XYZ file of C-alpha atoms in Angstrom:
584
model
C -27.735 72.671 25.611
C -26.540 69.128 24.938
C -23.537 67.714 26.732
C -20.623 67.954 24.269
C -19.099 64.773 25.641
C -22.168 62.628 25.024
C -23.335 61.340 21.651
C -26.965 62.436 21.880
C -28.063 61.066 18.524
C -30.254 57.986 18.361
C -28.111 56.499 15.617
C -24.505 55.371 15.848
C -21.859 56.771 13.545
C -22.294 54.785 10.340
C -19.637 52.133 9.968
C -17.677 53.499 12.898
C -18.764 51.217 15.753
C -16.190 48.496 15.212
C -13.538 50.976 14.123
C -13.864 53.198 17.156
C -13.737 50.348 19.638
C -10.317 48.742 19.351
C -11.882 45.422 20.289
C -12.797 42.822 17.514
C -11.601 44.731 14.481
C -11.948 42.846 11.256
C -9.054 42.544 8.853
C -8.181 45.794 7.111
C -9.935 48.111 9.557
C -7.958 50.883 11.184
C -8.691 52.479 14.538
C -9.503 56.138 14.015
C -9.695 57.164 17.684
C -8.128 55.841 20.887
C -10.254 53.254 22.653
C -13.209 54.672 24.568
C -12.915 58.205 23.170
C -15.373 57.999 20.296
C -17.808 60.319 22.099
C -15.082 62.984 22.198
C -13.972 62.513 18.608
C -17.486 62.509 17.124
C -19.792 64.611 19.330
C -23.228 65.651 18.105
C -24.101 69.356 18.275
C -27.516 70.345 19.549
C -29.969 72.505 17.587
C -29.227 75.562 19.723
C -25.488 75.173 19.191
C -25.901 74.883 15.421
C -28.083 78.007 15.388
C -25.359 79.942 17.202
C -22.794 78.867 14.610
C -25.126 79.491 11.653
C -24.766 83.286 11.678
C -21.184 82.910 10.459
C -21.852 80.440 7.646
C -24.266 79.582 4.871
C -26.661 76.655 4.464
C -26.392 74.592 1.309
C -28.218 71.560 -0.057
C -25.800 69.388 -2.016
C -26.302 66.367 -4.249
C -24.775 62.952 -3.683
C -21.020 62.647 -4.271
C -20.095 66.337 -4.091
C -16.436 66.716 -3.121
C -16.188 69.089 -0.144
C -12.411 68.931 0.261
C -9.618 66.619 -0.802
C -6.361 65.504 0.687
C -3.545 67.994 0.164
C -5.697 71.147 0.105
C -5.023 74.079 2.419
C -7.520 76.287 4.276
C -10.464 74.013 3.570
C -14.005 74.881 4.657
C -15.628 73.561 7.823
C -18.952 71.694 7.540
C -21.734 70.835 9.987
C -24.222 68.216 8.766
C -27.834 69.442 9.045
C -29.318 66.359 7.353
C -27.753 63.628 5.267
C -24.214 62.335 5.594
C -20.587 63.264 4.838
C -18.052 60.534 4.125
C -14.460 61.023 5.257
C -12.006 58.929 3.276
C -8.379 58.082 2.733
C -6.536 56.182 -0.026
C -4.751 52.864 0.340
C -1.361 52.044 -1.186
C -3.021 51.322 -4.545
C -4.862 54.650 -4.428
C -8.241 53.029 -3.810
C -10.604 55.213 -1.817
C -11.426 53.936 1.674
C -14.210 55.512 3.717
C -13.387 55.258 7.420
C -15.928 57.612 9.059
C -19.378 58.907 8.090
C -20.644 62.064 9.797
C -24.379 62.123 10.515
C -26.700 65.029 11.331
C -25.265 67.301 14.023
C -21.702 66.159 13.473
C -18.906 68.169 11.872
C -15.816 67.767 9.715
C -12.203 68.687 10.363
C -9.260 68.086 12.641
C -6.330 70.158 13.885
C -5.180 71.313 10.430
C -8.199 73.647 10.516
C -6.284 75.676 13.111
C -3.470 76.313 10.659
C -2.638 76.562 6.988
C -1.298 73.024 6.649
C -2.466 70.566 4.008
C -5.355 68.394 5.172
C -4.723 64.660 5.390
C -8.098 63.265 4.268
C -10.914 63.929 1.824
C -14.635 64.457 2.322
C -17.730 64.201 0.126
C -21.500 64.043 0.509
C -23.291 60.693 0.760
C -26.748 61.146 -0.677
C -28.557 64.488 -0.768
C -27.076 66.424 2.133
C -27.789 69.776 3.753
C -24.748 71.390 5.346
C -23.716 74.524 7.183
C -20.531 75.728 5.482
C -17.996 78.041 7.124
C -14.818 79.288 5.483
C -11.499 78.899 7.276
C -11.658 82.499 8.544
C -15.296 82.183 9.620
C -14.417 79.056 11.581
C -11.675 80.994 13.388
C -14.247 83.648 14.326
C -16.507 81.000 15.872
C -13.630 79.811 18.055
C -13.287 83.329 19.473
C -16.967 84.209 19.742
C -18.339 80.878 21.024
C -15.675 79.465 23.379
C -17.860 76.649 24.743
C -18.512 75.340 21.241
C -14.876 75.978 20.358
C -13.860 73.680 23.210
C -15.926 70.888 21.638
C -14.121 71.398 18.329
C -10.670 71.530 19.929
C -11.245 68.355 21.945
C -12.632 66.481 18.945
C -9.820 67.611 16.651
C -7.109 66.561 19.107
C -8.580 63.077 19.551
C -9.061 62.711 15.798
C -5.408 63.580 15.179
C -4.340 60.991 17.770
C -6.323 58.409 15.825
C -4.811 59.573 12.546
C -1.317 59.170 13.954
C -2.026 55.730 15.385
C -3.578 54.409 12.174
C -1.425 56.413 9.708
C -4.480 57.796 7.942
C -3.597 60.233 5.187
C 0.043 59.588 5.908
C 3.145 58.810 3.935
C 5.690 56.056 3.550
C 9.340 56.370 4.556
C 11.773 53.677 3.431
C 15.271 53.559 4.884
C 17.602 51.768 7.258
C 17.619 51.421 11.045
C 21.198 52.699 11.085
C 20.777 55.592 8.679
C 20.815 58.996 10.384
C 18.799 60.667 7.605
C 16.029 58.076 7.924
C 15.810 58.585 11.683
C 15.928 62.385 11.292
C 12.990 62.391 8.854
C 10.951 59.982 10.980
C 11.582 62.003 14.130
C 10.829 65.303 12.367
C 7.464 64.099 11.091
C 6.374 62.501 14.343
C 7.397 65.531 16.400
C 5.303 67.680 14.093
C 2.258 65.443 14.501
C 2.388 64.051 10.965
C 1.575 60.368 10.313
C 4.283 58.310 8.654
C 4.753 54.576 8.170
C 8.428 53.582 8.219
C 9.740 50.408 6.573
C 13.356 49.280 6.934
C 15.420 47.448 4.333
C 17.350 45.770 7.156
C 14.172 44.417 8.791
C 13.268 40.885 7.686
C 9.526 41.476 7.988
C 9.647 44.456 5.612
C 11.647 42.949 2.753
C 8.780 41.557 0.674
C 6.784 44.769 0.924
C 9.815 46.947 0.130
C 10.643 44.765 -2.865
C 7.193 45.474 -4.294
C 7.562 49.212 -3.680
C 11.015 49.213 -5.278
C 9.602 47.556 -8.385
C 6.618 49.934 -8.601
C 8.588 53.120 -7.969
C 11.931 52.275 -9.549
C 13.823 52.587 -6.269
C 16.973 50.884 -5.021
C 18.874 50.683 -1.743
C 21.531 53.154 -2.895
C 18.818 55.840 -3.285
C 17.504 55.753 0.286
C 15.930 57.166 2.312
C 12.905 57.557 0.062
C 9.817 59.493 1.109
C 6.543 58.711 -0.660
C 4.131 61.461 0.261
C 0.392 60.682 -0.050
C 1.286 58.215 -2.799
C 1.974 61.245 -5.005
C 5.400 62.845 -4.557
C 8.488 60.628 -4.329
C 11.502 62.268 -2.708
C 14.928 60.626 -2.865
C 17.337 61.418 -0.006
C 15.397 64.601 0.799
C 16.206 67.410 3.196
C 13.834 68.123 6.073
C 12.691 71.265 4.269
C 11.776 69.213 1.183
C 9.896 66.686 3.349
C 8.008 69.471 5.096
C 7.096 71.089 1.773
C 5.795 67.841 0.272
C 3.863 66.921 3.408
C 2.311 70.375 3.617
C 3.694 71.064 7.085
C 5.321 74.342 6.096
C 3.517 77.532 6.981
C 5.123 80.696 5.719
C 4.689 84.079 7.389
C 3.488 87.022 5.344
C 6.658 88.776 4.145
C 4.732 91.985 3.423
C 3.293 92.256 6.929
C 4.782 93.948 9.970
C 3.993 91.601 12.875
C 3.560 92.857 16.416
C 5.704 90.030 17.733
C 7.974 87.366 16.276
C 9.033 84.511 18.541
C 12.261 82.802 17.478
C 12.140 79.260 18.822
C 9.183 77.002 19.578
C 10.202 75.536 22.930
C 7.988 75.821 26.038
C 8.997 79.453 26.619
C 8.478 80.470 23.008
C 5.113 78.740 22.774
C 3.986 80.364 26.039
C 4.857 83.779 24.617
C 2.952 82.931 21.434
C -0.147 81.787 23.338
C -0.282 84.867 25.559
C 0.623 87.266 22.765
C -1.908 85.914 20.265
C -4.648 85.603 22.888
C -4.139 89.259 23.791
C -4.534 90.463 20.228
C -0.912 90.714 19.072
C -0.235 89.547 15.529
C 2.185 86.729 16.314
C 4.429 84.408 14.331
C 6.695 81.669 15.667
C 9.808 80.752 13.674
C 10.926 77.234 14.605
C 13.770 75.293 12.981
C 12.580 71.732 13.701
C 9.416 71.180 15.745
C 7.481 72.685 18.663
C 8.717 71.776 22.110
C 12.453 72.361 21.849
C 14.562 70.047 24.003
C 11.598 69.540 26.326
C 9.642 68.184 23.357
C 12.009 65.214 23.193
C 11.601 64.293 26.864
C 9.973 60.920 27.456
C 8.136 62.120 30.566
C 7.936 65.311 32.634
C 6.560 64.460 36.069
C 7.125 67.664 38.048
C 5.224 70.065 35.793
C 2.482 71.774 37.772
C -1.019 70.412 37.206
C -0.033 67.023 35.766
C 0.355 64.646 38.744
C 0.843 61.613 36.523
C 3.225 63.496 34.249
C 3.135 64.112 30.517
C 5.587 63.600 27.702
C 7.400 66.487 26.080
C 5.601 65.684 22.840
C 2.211 65.993 24.567
C 3.143 69.345 26.079
C 4.448 70.615 22.744
C 1.427 69.413 20.782
C -1.060 70.998 23.174
C 0.868 74.276 23.183
C 0.934 74.335 19.388
C -2.823 73.859 19.094
C -3.414 76.443 21.816
C -1.299 79.061 20.033
C -2.875 78.361 16.647
C -6.367 78.484 18.135
C -5.707 82.098 19.104
C -4.377 82.928 15.654
C -0.593 82.606 15.987
C 1.232 81.490 12.850
C 3.690 78.644 13.433
C 6.253 78.698 10.634
C 8.511 75.648 10.389
C 11.017 74.434 9.551
C 12.384 77.981 9.422
C 15.925 78.673 10.571
C 16.795 82.291 11.388
C 20.217 83.335 10.105
C 20.431 87.002 11.016
C 18.832 90.146 12.334
C 18.762 93.793 11.244
C 17.098 97.034 12.305
C 15.042 99.289 10.036
C 13.755 102.517 11.617
C 11.268 101.386 14.299
C 11.132 97.790 13.054
C 13.325 94.713 13.131
C 13.855 92.295 10.252
C 14.710 88.613 10.718
C 16.571 86.949 7.868
C 15.841 83.249 7.306
C 17.791 80.392 5.789
C 15.768 80.439 2.548
C 16.767 84.102 2.043
C 13.311 85.463 2.884
C 12.634 87.784 5.816
C 10.027 88.657 8.426
C 9.431 92.216 9.682
C 8.183 92.959 13.201
C 7.897 95.486 16.007
C 9.201 93.209 18.758
C 11.132 89.955 19.060
C 11.213 87.213 21.673
C 14.467 85.225 21.536
C 13.626 81.715 22.726
C 16.169 79.670 20.776
C 17.289 77.672 23.789
C 20.495 75.717 23.546
C 22.057 73.105 21.301
C 23.137 69.689 22.521
C 26.687 69.144 23.675
C 28.704 66.336 22.105
C 31.132 63.972 23.756
C 34.089 65.609 22.042
C 35.561 62.324 20.817
C 37.255 62.125 17.446
C 34.580 59.912 15.887
C 31.418 60.778 17.852
C 29.829 62.640 14.924
C 30.175 59.486 12.808
C 27.600 57.792 15.039
C 25.031 60.591 15.258
C 21.769 59.097 14.024
C 23.482 55.702 13.909
C 23.550 54.973 17.617
C 24.058 58.328 19.320
C 20.852 60.131 20.269
C 20.167 63.500 21.875
C 16.492 62.816 22.505
C 14.604 59.997 24.169
C 11.179 59.672 22.594
C 9.199 56.651 21.445
C 10.974 56.845 18.081
C 14.447 56.371 19.591
C 13.292 53.942 22.279
C 11.663 51.756 19.638
C 15.044 51.235 17.985
C 16.614 49.706 21.072
C 13.801 47.505 22.359
C 15.250 44.618 24.363
C 18.869 45.776 23.988
C 21.351 47.252 26.495
C 21.694 51.032 26.220
C 23.799 53.806 27.693
C 22.725 57.187 29.020
C 25.322 59.897 29.684
C 24.432 62.707 32.063
C 23.340 63.559 35.594
C 20.455 65.981 35.121
C 16.712 65.470 35.043
C 16.736 64.719 31.314
C 19.214 61.896 31.876
C 17.210 60.543 34.804
C 13.936 60.640 32.881
C 15.571 58.914 29.906
C 17.105 56.188 32.073
C 13.795 55.386 33.787
C 11.857 55.404 30.517
C 14.384 53.184 28.751
C 14.620 50.769 31.680
C 11.031 49.713 30.958
C 11.748 48.869 27.319
C 15.377 47.766 27.098
C 17.509 44.934 28.440
C 19.562 47.171 30.749
C 20.497 50.834 31.171
C 24.017 52.005 31.991
C 23.845 55.534 33.416
C 27.289 57.097 33.022
C 27.918 60.030 35.372
C 31.047 62.169 35.479
C 30.547 63.275 39.091
C 30.285 61.250 42.272
C 26.623 62.063 42.989
C 23.282 62.789 41.319
C 21.957 64.981 44.115
C 23.406 68.243 42.847
C 21.710 68.151 39.449
C 18.796 65.678 39.547
C 15.410 65.842 41.275
C 15.062 63.615 44.302
C 12.084 61.646 42.939
C 14.158 60.567 39.938
C 17.132 59.586 42.094
C 14.906 57.401 44.266
C 13.429 55.652 41.224
C 16.861 54.998 39.784
C 18.084 53.591 43.107
C 15.130 51.201 43.250
C 15.431 50.022 39.657
C 17.097 46.663 39.121
C 17.475 47.491 35.446
C 19.658 50.599 35.843
C 23.329 50.617 36.831
C 24.871 53.981 37.696
C 28.575 54.365 36.934
C 29.882 57.314 38.987
C 33.065 59.241 38.176
C 33.151 57.718 34.712
C 33.592 59.230 31.280
C 33.027 57.776 27.807
C 36.404 57.490 26.111
C 35.816 55.312 23.049
C 33.099 54.448 20.528
C 33.396 51.534 18.108
C 31.414 50.144 15.187
C 31.511 49.961 11.397
C 27.999 50.558 9.999
C 26.703 51.784 13.354
C 27.563 51.987 17.035
C 28.430 48.582 18.494
C 30.565 49.176 21.598
C 30.963 51.915 24.187
C 33.960 52.182 26.501
C 34.234 54.387 29.564
C 37.022 54.835 32.084
C 36.701 55.181 35.827
C 38.462 58.145 37.436
C 38.203 56.281 40.734
C 39.808 52.959 39.766
C 41.594 53.863 36.537
C 40.010 50.829 34.847
C 38.112 50.838 31.563
C 34.801 49.075 30.947
C 33.497 48.115 27.502
C 29.889 47.120 26.871
C 28.071 45.940 23.727
C 25.912 49.046 23.458
C 24.352 50.032 20.135
C 22.421 53.063 21.404
C 23.900 55.840 23.512
C 21.761 58.732 24.751
C 23.638 61.969 25.460
C 22.038 64.220 28.081
C 25.084 66.312 28.998
C 23.693 69.795 28.683
C 23.812 72.347 25.949
C 25.356 75.635 24.874
C 23.279 78.718 23.962
C 21.951 78.889 20.432
C 22.972 82.484 19.795
C 25.355 82.314 16.820
C 22.626 83.696 14.545
C 22.500 86.898 16.605
C 26.055 87.756 15.535
C 26.557 89.957 18.621
C 23.525 92.060 17.597
C 22.548 92.163 21.276
C 24.771 91.926 24.338
C 25.867 88.412 25.360
C 27.684 87.240 28.455
C 31.059 85.512 28.426
C 29.440 82.124 27.740
C 27.282 83.380 24.873
C 23.967 83.653 26.740
C 21.787 86.705 26.084
C 21.956 89.391 28.751
C 18.650 90.944 29.789
C 17.246 93.653 32.050
C 19.894 95.877 33.605
C 22.547 93.307 32.690
C 21.687 93.837 29.038
C 23.191 97.328 29.124
C 26.640 97.037 27.664
C 29.441 99.525 28.196
C 30.507 99.076 24.590
C 29.446 101.632 22.041
C 27.762 99.006 19.860
C 25.406 98.081 22.700
C 24.763 101.464 24.269
C 21.160 101.607 25.529
C 19.382 104.070 23.170
C 16.428 105.169 25.333
C 15.961 107.281 28.445
C 13.925 104.591 30.198
C 15.595 101.613 31.832
C 15.450 98.203 30.096
C 12.464 96.141 31.210
C 12.791 92.611 32.649
C 13.774 90.112 29.913
C 14.597 93.001 27.547
C 17.997 92.805 25.846
C 20.381 95.623 24.996
C 17.982 96.704 22.227
C 14.454 98.010 22.910
C 11.681 95.598 21.986
C 13.939 92.543 21.789
C 13.432 90.149 24.703
C 15.105 86.866 25.673
C 13.539 84.054 27.700
C 14.253 80.491 28.760
C 17.525 78.622 28.460
C 19.088 81.150 26.077
C 18.857 83.940 28.671
C 21.823 84.620 30.934
C 21.061 83.623 34.514
C 17.846 81.738 33.726
C 16.698 78.676 35.654
C 16.889 75.749 33.265
C 13.421 74.328 33.896
C 10.351 73.943 31.677
C 8.086 75.759 34.130
C 10.536 78.663 34.394
C 10.667 79.065 30.616
C 6.865 78.989 30.392
C 6.638 81.610 33.128
C 9.150 83.898 31.430
C 7.396 83.520 28.082
C 4.029 84.486 29.514
C 5.318 87.373 31.635
C 7.415 89.008 28.902
C 4.278 89.643 26.829
C 3.171 92.372 29.237
C 6.482 94.151 28.639
C 6.008 93.805 24.893
C 2.658 95.577 25.275
C 4.447 98.417 27.089
C 7.065 98.633 24.365
C 4.479 98.683 21.578
C 2.371 101.328 23.320
C 5.378 103.601 23.706
């Protein structure tokens, strides 16, 4: 068997040498894979491997120029080249076709959208007379299960290909807006968190003005109609909602409303994704309903350094992206953006009501909705949300404040991680802490890094008392409980990491909650009230709420440890109790 990490062909990938290596790229070329990873993105299958796959598909001999799939299609077929070539192409801004990779014999098409029902981002066609092995979407999924070693080759290649697509904006869309517009930032963040390529141009950026002027003239746009989202050069959305953006981009996956799922996970944070991975891998029909993007609050973390098995750390986005692919590989459906509004019981089943007035029926539920960010509580703080106030610290937000002073409010690990990350990209970081120490709420390794940083100033026993600015945040003032003095700094970006409250309003007291609104589980889930009387003779299982078959994990659960690893552990363990519930 050939080594899947080594390109064993005698010929290089046509036209890909200079593109793959990020070195000496000529004008107009776009890197399709990160430097040095071409062998992972474009491996060559051996004869024995192709023969093992062949029993699921059919061989076809196709003429030159046959379209195999086109951008915007869903559930496209998977192709292995037996002889000949397949061109993979994108379109430029003028809708001219641009071939950026040619697959030779032994190579295969596809990237991570083959794991889901999303729209594909690129097109493919034959180049000359070509013999292929064709597998339908469902047949490809069967290969992943039956041939795990070959499936690993596909998964690795697809992940690296998507990284290249994101870096080069292949098959992507254009977003036009303003640096200080909260809707523009929300759309950009939503797309990037969901692994969708988008090029953003700003009307208030000098370098973008000429280009935007041309787009305005071509599309009939104006500044009072922004943000504008041009999807694939086809759909033009003016001031769209996230749901409209997701629909146009093909990100939305809808669950089958006629099906009774074994398990529905509400919330796609680390705990919810862990439940989805373990449930789907163990044969449970699984759907995840997520309102924004996989990863939850952890997905917005710039770097998680104390997660087991990653000594150099990983970003929340990396963790979320890997978990999403892992869950989809096992057959879980990830439906987003889907906001759950209510819950009802029908005989032995539960029904979840969604924002778009549809519903999903299931035998068990995992509540993993986490918590929502706390605000400062100032009179005008909501005026600056998306215009200077941020609740996440990813590359999107950090890119907006490059070289400028910033403020971070909070004393937990999220605040410490944000401060360290921003200190490497901004002029200075003011860490504003209400208490007189970080030791009670922050990991020691973060405290030591903050102490050693010359670019971070910690302001203890301080509280933000005033925000100022007209079109966006311009000044932040905090007062010192120790001295009674106030300090004002020219800060245009303020990152709030001050905790969160449980996201349980949608439950409408359907299950028992504690005094703070967190979901009670296990023995604590048994309420003395008539509305929450435990209906079965058996005792509630760990993580089970006051209703049989409904479980709660992670930050939303009363008494939980607010850590990523804890949520992942709870999500994986609760699946065994779901099996017990379903079997009974």
